[in-house]
Short mmCIF file of C-alpha atoms in Angstrom, two decimals:
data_model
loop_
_atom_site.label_atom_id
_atom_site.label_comp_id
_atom_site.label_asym_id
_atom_site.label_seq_id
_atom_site.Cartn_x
_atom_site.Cartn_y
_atom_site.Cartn_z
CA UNK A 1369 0.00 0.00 0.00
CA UNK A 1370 2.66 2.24 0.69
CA UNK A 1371 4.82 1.74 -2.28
CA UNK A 1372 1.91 2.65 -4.53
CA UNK A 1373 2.05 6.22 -2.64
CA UNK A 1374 5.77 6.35 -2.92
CA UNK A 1375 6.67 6.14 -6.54
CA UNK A 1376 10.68 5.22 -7.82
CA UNK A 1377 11.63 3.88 -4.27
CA UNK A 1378 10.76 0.34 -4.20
CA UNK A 1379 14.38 -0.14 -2.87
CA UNK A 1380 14.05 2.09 -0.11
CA UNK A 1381 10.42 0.69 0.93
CA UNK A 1382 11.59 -2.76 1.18
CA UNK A 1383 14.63 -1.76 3.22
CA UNK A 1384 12.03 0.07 6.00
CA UNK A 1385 9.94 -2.78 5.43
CA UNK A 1386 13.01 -4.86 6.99
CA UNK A 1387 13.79 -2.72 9.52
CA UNK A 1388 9.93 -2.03 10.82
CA UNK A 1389 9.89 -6.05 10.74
CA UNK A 1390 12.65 -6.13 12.88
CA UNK A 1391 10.88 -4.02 15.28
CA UNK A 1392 8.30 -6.10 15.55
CA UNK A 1393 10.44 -9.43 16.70
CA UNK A 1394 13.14 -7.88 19.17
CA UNK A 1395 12.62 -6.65 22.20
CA UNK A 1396 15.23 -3.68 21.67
CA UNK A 1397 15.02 -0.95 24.70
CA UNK A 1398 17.19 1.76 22.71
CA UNK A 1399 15.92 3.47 20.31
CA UNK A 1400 16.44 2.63 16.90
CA UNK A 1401 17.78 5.31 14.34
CA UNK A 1402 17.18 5.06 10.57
CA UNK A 1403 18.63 7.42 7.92
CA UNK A 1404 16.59 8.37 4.97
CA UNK A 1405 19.02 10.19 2.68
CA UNK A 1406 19.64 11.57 -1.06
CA UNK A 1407 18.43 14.33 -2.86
CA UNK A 1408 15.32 16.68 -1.98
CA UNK A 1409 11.66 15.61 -3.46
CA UNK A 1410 12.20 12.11 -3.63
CA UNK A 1411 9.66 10.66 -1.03
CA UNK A 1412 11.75 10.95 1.91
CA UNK A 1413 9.14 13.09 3.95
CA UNK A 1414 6.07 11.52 3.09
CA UNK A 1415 7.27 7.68 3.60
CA UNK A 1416 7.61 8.68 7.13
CA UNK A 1417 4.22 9.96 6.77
CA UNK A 1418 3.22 6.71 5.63
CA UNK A 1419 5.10 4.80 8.06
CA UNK A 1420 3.09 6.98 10.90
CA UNK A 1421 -0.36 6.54 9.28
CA UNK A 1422 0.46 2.73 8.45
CA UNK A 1423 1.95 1.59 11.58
CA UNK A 1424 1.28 4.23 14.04
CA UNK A 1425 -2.38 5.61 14.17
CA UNK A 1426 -1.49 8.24 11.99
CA UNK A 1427 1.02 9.86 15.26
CA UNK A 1428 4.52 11.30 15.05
CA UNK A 1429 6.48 13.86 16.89
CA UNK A 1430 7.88 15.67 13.83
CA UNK A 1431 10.44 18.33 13.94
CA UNK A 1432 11.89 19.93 11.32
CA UNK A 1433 15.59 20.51 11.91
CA UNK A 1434 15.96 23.47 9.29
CA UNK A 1435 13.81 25.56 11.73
CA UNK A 1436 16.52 25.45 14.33
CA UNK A 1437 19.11 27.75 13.14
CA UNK A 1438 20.05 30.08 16.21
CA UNK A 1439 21.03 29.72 20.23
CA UNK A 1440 17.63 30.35 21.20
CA UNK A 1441 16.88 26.88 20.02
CA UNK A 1442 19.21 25.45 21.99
CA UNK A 1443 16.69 26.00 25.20
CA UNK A 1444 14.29 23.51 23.11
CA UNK A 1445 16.88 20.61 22.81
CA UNK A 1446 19.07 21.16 26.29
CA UNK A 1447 15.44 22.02 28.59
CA UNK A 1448 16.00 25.41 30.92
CA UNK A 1449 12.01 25.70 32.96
CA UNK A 1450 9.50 23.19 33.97
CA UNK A 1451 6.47 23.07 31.85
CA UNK A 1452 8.43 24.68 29.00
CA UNK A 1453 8.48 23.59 25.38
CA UNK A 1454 11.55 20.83 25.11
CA UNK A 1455 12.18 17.94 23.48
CA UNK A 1456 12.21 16.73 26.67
CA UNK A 1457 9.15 17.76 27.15
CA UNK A 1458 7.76 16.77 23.76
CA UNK A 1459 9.17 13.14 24.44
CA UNK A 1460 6.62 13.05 27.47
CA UNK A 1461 3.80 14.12 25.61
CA UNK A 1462 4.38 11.99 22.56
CA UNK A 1463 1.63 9.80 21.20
CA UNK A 1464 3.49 7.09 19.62
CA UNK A 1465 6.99 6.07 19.52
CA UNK A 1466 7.42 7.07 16.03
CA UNK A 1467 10.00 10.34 16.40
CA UNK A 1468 10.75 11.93 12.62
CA UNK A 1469 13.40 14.72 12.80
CA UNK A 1470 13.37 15.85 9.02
CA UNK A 1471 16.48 17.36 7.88
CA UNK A 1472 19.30 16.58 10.35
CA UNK A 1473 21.82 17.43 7.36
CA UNK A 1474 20.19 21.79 8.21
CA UNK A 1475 20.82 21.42 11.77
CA UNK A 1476 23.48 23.30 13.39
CA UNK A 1477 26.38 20.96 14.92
CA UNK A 1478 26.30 22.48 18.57
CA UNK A 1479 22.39 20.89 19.11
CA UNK A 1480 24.39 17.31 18.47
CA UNK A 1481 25.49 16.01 21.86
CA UNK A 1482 21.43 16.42 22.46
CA UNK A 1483 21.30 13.85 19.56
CA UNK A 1484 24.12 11.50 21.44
CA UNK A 1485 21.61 11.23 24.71
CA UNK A 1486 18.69 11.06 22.67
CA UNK A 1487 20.10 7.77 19.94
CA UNK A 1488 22.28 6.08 22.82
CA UNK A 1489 19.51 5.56 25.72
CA UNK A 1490 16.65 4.39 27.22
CA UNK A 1491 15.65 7.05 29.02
CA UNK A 1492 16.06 10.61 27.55
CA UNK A 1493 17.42 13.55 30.04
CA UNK A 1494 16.76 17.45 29.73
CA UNK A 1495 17.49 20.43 32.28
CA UNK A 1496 14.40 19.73 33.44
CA UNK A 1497 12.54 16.02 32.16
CA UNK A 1498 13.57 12.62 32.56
CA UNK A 1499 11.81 10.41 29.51
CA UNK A 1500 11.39 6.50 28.88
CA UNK A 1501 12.25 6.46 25.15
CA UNK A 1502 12.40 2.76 24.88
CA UNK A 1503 11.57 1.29 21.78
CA UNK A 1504 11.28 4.50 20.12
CA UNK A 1505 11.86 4.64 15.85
CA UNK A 1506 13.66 7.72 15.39
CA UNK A 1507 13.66 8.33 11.71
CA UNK A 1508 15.87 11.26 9.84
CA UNK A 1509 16.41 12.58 7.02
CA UNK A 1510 18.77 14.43 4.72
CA UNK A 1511 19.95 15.59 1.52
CA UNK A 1512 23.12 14.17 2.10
CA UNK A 1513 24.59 11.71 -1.28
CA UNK A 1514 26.10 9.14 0.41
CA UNK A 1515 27.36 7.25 3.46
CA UNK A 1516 30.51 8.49 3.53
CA UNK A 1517 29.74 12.41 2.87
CA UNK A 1518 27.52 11.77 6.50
CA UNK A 1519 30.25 10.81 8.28
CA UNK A 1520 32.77 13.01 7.34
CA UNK A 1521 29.94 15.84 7.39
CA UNK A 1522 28.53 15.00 10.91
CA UNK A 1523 31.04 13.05 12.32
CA UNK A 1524 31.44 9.88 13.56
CA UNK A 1525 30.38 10.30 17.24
CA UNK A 1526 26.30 10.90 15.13
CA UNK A 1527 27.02 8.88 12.12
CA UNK A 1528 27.99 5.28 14.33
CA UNK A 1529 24.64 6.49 16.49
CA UNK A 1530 22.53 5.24 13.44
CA UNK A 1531 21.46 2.00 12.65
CA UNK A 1532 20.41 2.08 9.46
CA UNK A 1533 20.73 4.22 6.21
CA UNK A 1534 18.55 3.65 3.42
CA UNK A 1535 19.36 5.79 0.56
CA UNK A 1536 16.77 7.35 -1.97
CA UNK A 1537 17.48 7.18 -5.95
CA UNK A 1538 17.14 9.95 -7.60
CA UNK A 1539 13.99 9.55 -10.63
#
């Protein structure tokens, strides 16, 4: 069903299909990071959308990473008040365990050590909330080309955080 929504990535579709599968018949407590990658317009987005309608009662957290281009941000990934918009905060509230952070490749590098906590652990910690993230998918995405641009790009500390990469072919 999803593949007819998703047109030229048959590839990439089977290799989520693995990895939601997979899911499904482990036990795994930390979260588990996929890497949707290649060029823009290709699907990337809207097969998370999929995966969330599909799989998840239609429920996401979704941030987009491009948004978060200043300091001021950094109060939203590091927590500073109680009761104060985090991602701490947003981890509480979450509906599913389906998190989709869409363009880690626009995010600055000094919000990364949030993503170390956040991709290594069961429970997520903030300034001011301590969250269960087991079993959480964490999806991203990026315009990144290939495997190797990532990890010379982000670095290895990120790029060894993620599971899986699943790369998108251009049309």
């Amino acid at each position: 069903e999803i593949a007819s929504k998703i047109v030229g990535q048959d590839l990439a579709i089977e290799e989520i299909g693995k990895s939601l599968w997979y899911l499904t018949t482990t036990t795994r407590k930390k979260p588990y990071v996929v890497m949707l990658y290649g060029n823009s317009s290709l699907g990337k987005t809207e097969l998370v959308r999929e995966i969330a309608e599909k799989f998840y009662s239609g429920k996401c957290l979704e941030k987009h990473l491009s948004m978060f281009k200043n300091a001021s941000y950094a109060d939203y990934f590091f927590g500073n008040q109680p009761n104060r918009r985090s991602i701490g905060f947003d981890l509480l509230e979450r509906e599913s365990n389906l998190l989709f952070l869409d363009e880690l490749d626009k995010c600055p590098e000094h919000f990364y050590s949030a993503f170390y906590t956040l991709f290594d652990n069961v429970q997520f910690k903030d300034a001011t909330y301590d969250v269960d993230i087991s079993g959480t998918l964490i999806v991203l995405t990026s315009n990144y080309q290939s495997e190797e641009e990532m990890k010379k790009v982000l670095g290895a500390p990120i790029f060894y955080r993620i599971d899986k990469f699943i790369h998108f072919e251009d049309f």
